CSV table of C-alpha atoms in Angstrom, one decimal:
chain,number,residue,atom,x,y,z
A,1,MET,CA,-1.0,-0.7,-19.9
A,2,ASP,CA,-2.7,-3.8,-21.2
A,3,THR,CA,-4.4,-5.7,-18.5
A,4,GLY,CA,-6.8,-7.5,-20.4
A,5,GLY,CA,-9.7,-5.2,-19.3
A,6,ALA,CA,-8.9,-6.3,-15.3
A,7,GLY,CA,-8.2,-3.4,-13.0
A,8,ILE,CA,-4.9,-2.6,-11.2
A,9,PHE,CA,-5.0,-3.1,-7.4
A,10,ASP,CA,-1.8,-1.9,-6.5
A,11,ILE,CA,1.9,-0.6,-7.5
A,12,ALA,CA,5.2,-0.3,-6.2
A,13,VAL,CA,8.5,1.3,-7.7
A,14,VAL,CA,11.3,-1.3,-8.5
A,15,SER,CA,13.8,1.1,-10.1
A,16,ASP,CA,13.9,4.2,-12.2
A,17,THR,CA,12.7,2.3,-15.3
A,18,ARG,CA,10.5,-0.7,-13.4
A,19,LEU,CA,7.2,-0.8,-11.8
A,20,LEU,CA,5.6,-3.7,-10.0
A,21,VAL,CA,1.9,-3.9,-10.7
A,22,ILE,CA,-0.8,-5.8,-9.2
A,23,VAL,CA,-3.8,-7.1,-11.1
A,24,TYR,CA,-6.2,-8.9,-8.9
A,25,ALA,CA,-8.8,-10.4,-11.1
A,26,ILE,CA,-6.2,-12.4,-13.3
A,27,LYS,CA,-4.2,-13.0,-10.4
A,28,ASN,CA,-1.0,-11.5,-11.8
A,29,VAL,CA,2.1,-9.6,-10.8
A,30,ILE,CA,3.5,-7.7,-13.6
A,31,LEU,CA,7.0,-5.9,-14.1
A,32,VAL,CA,6.3,-3.1,-16.2
A,33,ASN,CA,8.6,-0.7,-18.0
A,34,SER,CA,7.7,2.7,-16.4
A,35,GLN,CA,8.8,4.7,-19.5
A,36,THR,CA,6.9,2.9,-22.0
A,37,GLY,CA,4.1,1.1,-20.2
A,38,GLY,CA,5.0,-2.2,-21.8
A,39,THR,CA,5.2,-5.6,-19.9
A,40,VAL,CA,8.9,-6.6,-19.0
A,41,ALA,CA,7.6,-10.0,-17.1
A,42,GLN,CA,4.5,-11.3,-15.4
A,43,ILE,CA,3.8,-14.2,-13.1
A,44,THR,CA,0.6,-15.8,-12.1
A,45,LEU,CA,-0.3,-16.3,-8.3
A,46,LYS,CA,-2.5,-19.2,-6.6
A,47,GLY,CA,-4.7,-16.4,-5.4
A,48,GLY,CA,-5.9,-12.9,-6.0
A,49,PRO,CA,-3.2,-10.4,-5.1
A,50,ARG,CA,-4.1,-7.1,-3.4
A,51,ARG,CA,-1.6,-5.2,-2.0
A,52,VAL,CA,2.4,-4.9,-2.4
A,53,CYS,CA,5.5,-3.9,-0.8
A,54,MET,CA,9.0,-3.7,-1.7
A,55,PHE,CA,11.9,-4.9,0.5
A,56,ASP,CA,14.5,-4.0,-1.8
A,57,ASN,CA,14.9,-3.9,-5.7
A,58,THR,CA,15.1,-7.9,-5.8
A,59,MET,CA,12.2,-9.0,-3.5
A,60,ALA,CA,8.5,-7.8,-3.1
A,61,VAL,CA,5.8,-9.1,-0.6
A,62,VAL,CA,2.4,-9.5,-1.7
A,63,THR,CA,-1.0,-10.1,0.0
A,64,LEU,CA,-3.3,-12.7,-1.3
A,65,ASN,CA,-7.2,-13.3,-1.0
A,66,ASP,CA,-6.6,-16.8,0.5
A,67,LYS,CA,-5.2,-15.8,4.0
A,68,SER,CA,-1.7,-15.8,2.6
A,69,LEU,CA,1.6,-13.9,1.7
A,70,GLN,CA,3.5,-14.5,-1.1
A,71,LEU,CA,7.2,-13.5,-1.6
A,72,ILE,CA,8.2,-12.6,-5.0
A,73,ASN,CA,12.1,-12.4,-6.4
A,74,ILE,CA,12.9,-10.0,-8.9
A,75,ASN,CA,15.9,-11.1,-10.8
A,76,GLY,CA,16.6,-8.6,-13.4
A,77,ASP,CA,13.7,-8.6,-15.8
A,78,SER,CA,12.3,-11.9,-14.5
A,79,LEU,CA,9.7,-12.8,-11.7
A,80,GLU,CA,10.2,-15.8,-9.6
A,81,LEU,CA,7.9,-17.4,-6.8
A,82,GLY,CA,9.8,-17.1,-3.5
A,83,ARG,CA,8.5,-18.4,-0.2
A,84,SER,CA,4.6,-18.1,0.7
A,85,PHE,CA,3.0,-18.6,4.2
A,86,ASN,CA,-0.7,-18.9,5.5
A,87,LEU,CA,-2.2,-16.5,8.2
A,88,ASN,CA,-5.2,-16.8,10.3
A,89,ARG,CA,-7.3,-13.9,8.7
A,90,TYR,CA,-7.9,-12.2,5.2
A,91,VAL,CA,-4.9,-10.0,4.8
A,92,TRP,CA,-5.1,-6.3,3.2
A,93,GLY,CA,-2.2,-3.9,3.8
A,94,VAL,CA,1.4,-4.9,3.9
A,95,ALA,CA,4.4,-2.9,4.6
A,96,ARG,CA,8.1,-3.3,5.6
A,97,SER,CA,9.5,-2.4,9.0
A,98,GLU,CA,13.1,-2.8,8.8
A,99,ASP,CA,13.6,-6.6,8.5
A,100,LYS,CA,10.1,-7.4,9.4
A,101,ILE,CA,6.6,-7.3,7.8
A,102,VAL,CA,3.5,-5.4,9.0
A,103,VAL,CA,0.1,-6.5,7.9
A,104,SER,CA,-3.3,-5.3,8.3
A,105,TYR,CA,-6.7,-7.4,8.8
A,106,GLY,CA,-10.2,-6.5,8.0
A,107,SER,CA,-12.3,-9.2,9.9
A,108,PRO,CA,-11.6,-8.7,12.6
A,109,PRO,CA,-9.7,-5.5,12.0
A,110,GLY,CA,-6.1,-5.4,13.4
A,111,LEU,CA,-2.2,-5.4,12.8
A,112,GLU,CA,0.4,-7.7,13.2
A,113,VAL,CA,4.2,-7.7,12.8
A,114,LEU,CA,5.5,-10.9,11.4
A,115,SER,CA,9.2,-12.2,10.7
A,116,MET,CA,10.1,-13.0,7.2
A,117,ASP,CA,9.0,-16.7,7.5
A,118,GLY,CA,5.8,-15.6,8.8
A,119,ARG,CA,6.2,-15.9,12.6
A,120,VAL,CA,4.0,-13.5,14.5
A,121,ILE,CA,6.5,-11.3,16.5
A,122,GLN,CA,3.7,-8.8,17.8
A,123,THR,CA,-0.1,-8.3,17.7
A,124,PHE,CA,-1.9,-4.9,18.0
A,125,SER,CA,-5.0,-5.4,20.1
A,126,ASN,CA,-6.7,-2.8,18.4
A,127,GLN,CA,-8.2,-1.1,21.4
A,128,GLU,CA,-7.4,2.2,23.0
A,129,ALA,CA,-9.1,3.4,26.1
A,130,GLY,CA,-11.9,0.6,25.4
A,131,VAL,CA,-12.4,2.0,21.7
A,132,ASP,CA,-11.6,0.5,18.6
A,133,VAL,CA,-8.8,2.1,16.7
A,134,PHE,CA,-9.5,0.5,13.3
A,135,GLU,CA,-12.7,-0.4,11.5
A,136,TRP,CA,-11.1,-1.4,8.1
A,137,PRO,CA,-7.3,-0.7,8.2
A,138,SER,CA,-7.1,-0.9,4.3
A,139,SER,CA,-3.3,0.1,3.4
A,140,ILE,CA,0.0,0.6,5.3
A,141,SER,CA,3.1,2.5,4.7
A,142,THR,CA,6.4,3.0,6.8
A,143,SER,CA,8.8,6.0,7.1
A,144,ALA,CA,12.5,6.1,7.3
A,145,ASP,CA,12.2,6.8,10.9
A,146,GLY,CA,10.2,3.6,11.5
A,147,MET,CA,6.7,5.1,12.0
A,148,VAL,CA,3.8,3.3,10.8
A,149,TYR,CA,0.9,4.8,9.0
A,150,VAL,CA,-2.5,3.0,8.4
A,151,SER,CA,-5.4,4.3,6.2
A,152,ASP,CA,-8.8,3.5,7.5
A,153,TRP,CA,-11.4,3.3,4.6
A,154,ASN,CA,-14.6,3.1,7.0
A,155,LYS,CA,-13.5,5.7,9.8
A,156,SER,CA,-11.6,8.1,7.2
A,157,THR,CA,-8.8,8.5,9.3
A,158,ILE,CA,-4.8,7.9,9.0
A,159,THR,CA,-3.3,6.2,12.1
A,160,GLN,CA,0.2,6.9,13.0
A,161,LEU,CA,2.0,4.0,15.1
A,162,ASP,CA,5.6,3.3,16.4
A,163,SER,CA,7.3,0.0,15.4
A,164,ASN,CA,6.1,-1.8,18.5
A,165,PRO,CA,3.3,-0.8,17.4
A,166,HIS,CA,1.7,1.5,19.7
A,167,VAL,CA,-0.5,4.4,18.6
A,168,ILE,CA,1.0,7.8,18.4
A,169,ARG,CA,-1.7,10.0,16.8
A,170,THR,CA,-4.7,9.5,14.5
A,171,TYR,CA,-5.5,12.2,11.9
A,172,SER,CA,-8.8,13.2,10.5
A,173,ASP,CA,-9.9,16.0,8.5
A,174,PRO,CA,-13.2,16.6,6.5
A,175,ILE,CA,-10.9,16.7,3.3
A,176,LEU,CA,-10.0,12.9,4.1
A,177,GLN,CA,-12.7,10.8,2.9
A,178,GLN,CA,-12.5,6.7,2.3
A,179,PRO,CA,-8.6,6.8,2.2
A,180,TYR,CA,-7.0,3.9,0.5
A,181,GLY,CA,-3.5,4.0,-1.0
A,182,ILE,CA,-0.8,5.6,1.3
A,183,ILE,CA,3.0,6.0,0.9
A,184,CYS,CA,5.7,7.5,2.8
A,185,GLY,CA,7.3,10.2,0.5
A,186,SER,CA,9.8,11.3,3.6
A,187,ALA,CA,9.8,11.3,7.3
A,188,ASP,CA,7.3,14.2,7.4
A,189,GLN,CA,5.4,13.6,3.9
A,190,VAL,CA,2.7,11.1,3.6
A,191,LEU,CA,0.7,10.9,0.4
A,192,VAL,CA,-2.9,9.3,0.6
A,193,CYS,CA,-5.5,8.5,-2.1
A,194,SER,CA,-8.8,10.1,-0.8
A,195,HIS,CA,-10.8,8.0,-3.0
A,196,GLY,CA,-14.0,9.6,-1.9
A,197,ASN,CA,-13.6,13.1,-3.1
A,198,GLN,CA,-11.0,12.3,-6.0
A,199,ARG,CA,-7.8,13.8,-4.4
A,200,ILE,CA,-4.3,13.0,-3.6
A,201,LEU,CA,-3.7,14.4,0.0
A,202,LEU,CA,-0.4,15.5,1.9
A,203,LEU,CA,-0.4,14.6,5.7
A,204,CYS,CA,2.6,16.5,7.6
A,205,PRO,CA,2.8,14.6,10.6
A,206,SER,CA,5.1,17.3,12.5
A,207,THR,CA,2.1,19.8,12.1
A,208,GLY,CA,-0.9,17.6,11.7
A,209,GLY,CA,-1.7,19.4,8.6
A,210,ILE,CA,-3.6,17.8,5.6
A,211,THR,CA,-3.8,19.4,2.2
A,212,SER,CA,-4.8,18.6,-1.3
A,213,ILE,CA,-2.1,18.4,-3.8
A,214,LEU,CA,-4.0,17.0,-6.8
A,215,GLY,CA,-7.8,16.8,-7.6
A,216,GLU,CA,-10.2,16.3,-10.3
A,217,GLN,CA,-8.8,19.4,-12.2
A,218,ASP,CA,-5.4,17.4,-12.6
A,219,GLY,CA,-7.3,14.2,-13.9
A,220,ILE,CA,-7.5,12.3,-10.6
A,221,GLU,CA,-10.4,9.9,-10.5
A,222,LYS,CA,-11.2,8.0,-7.5
A,223,PRO,CA,-7.5,7.1,-6.6
A,224,TYR,CA,-7.0,3.7,-5.4
A,225,ALA,CA,-3.2,3.2,-5.1
A,226,LEU,CA,0.0,5.0,-5.5
A,227,THR,CA,3.6,5.0,-5.3
A,228,TYR,CA,6.4,7.5,-5.4
A,229,SER,CA,9.9,7.5,-6.9
A,230,PRO,CA,12.0,10.0,-4.9
A,231,SER,CA,15.2,9.8,-7.3
A,232,GLN,CA,12.6,10.7,-10.3
A,233,LYS,CA,10.2,12.8,-8.1
A,234,LYS,CA,7.5,10.8,-10.0
A,235,LEU,CA,4.2,10.1,-8.4
A,236,TYR,CA,2.3,7.3,-10.1
A,237,VAL,CA,-1.4,7.0,-9.2
A,238,VAL,CA,-4.1,4.0,-10.2
A,239,PRO,CA,-7.4,6.0,-11.0
A,240,GLY,CA,-9.9,3.5,-9.3
A,241,GLU,CA,-9.6,-0.4,-8.8
A,242,LYS,CA,-11.3,-1.1,-12.1
A,243,SER,CA,-8.9,1.0,-14.2
A,244,GLY,CA,-6.2,-0.5,-16.4
A,245,ARG,CA,-4.3,2.7,-16.3
A,246,ILE,CA,-1.4,4.4,-14.4
A,247,GLN,CA,-1.4,8.2,-14.1
A,248,VAL,CA,2.3,9.8,-13.9
A,249,PHE,CA,2.8,13.2,-12.3
A,250,GLN,CA,6.2,15.1,-12.2
A,251,GLN,CA,6.9,16.9,-9.0
A,252,GLN,CA,8.5,20.4,-10.0
């Protein structure tokens, strides 16, 4: 797709024919036809957008580089700015947890659960037995059973938390290197961009197993973000944060 030479930072499935695309450098959120790659609508934000999550097919939440969150309303083939609210730290990851928003911070690292009007409901202390859980919690996804999964770029780990949020387990493996984008395909399937070794990995929380499902031989290049359409069984991957491309893989 044409992003004016700017890189894509994140993507999300809106419907079987629509994707929401986050382009940081030009401060744009773009509604894209996922069958043709053409632009349907776009809107410019006050700050650089980093990550996005969908609440339903009519509303998305976007993190900005000015310590704020922006709600985006999707009305058919148009985009409109909704409510925005400021936070006290730079926000990285964002995910939906029922009717709440989970965000991750980079400095100092941590997580918070917010209401839809930006009120802090719960704060994760980032300490377990005197040890920091996160160094850079870069991306978040939530599963259908309410679990929260967080990728940590610096520690090369995936941490599973419940909705409170309390740590359930931390997953690590030599094959997991600089994880960034993360998405829950189902309650027992978590897909991860392993940026450092150019792979898409599948984590199965029930077994703790991490396996490679796509790699360089499939055209994966420093994967940065991904999203999945269950109805179409399609996986969308952004190959590097400086890329203006989206790769599409069909699940057999």
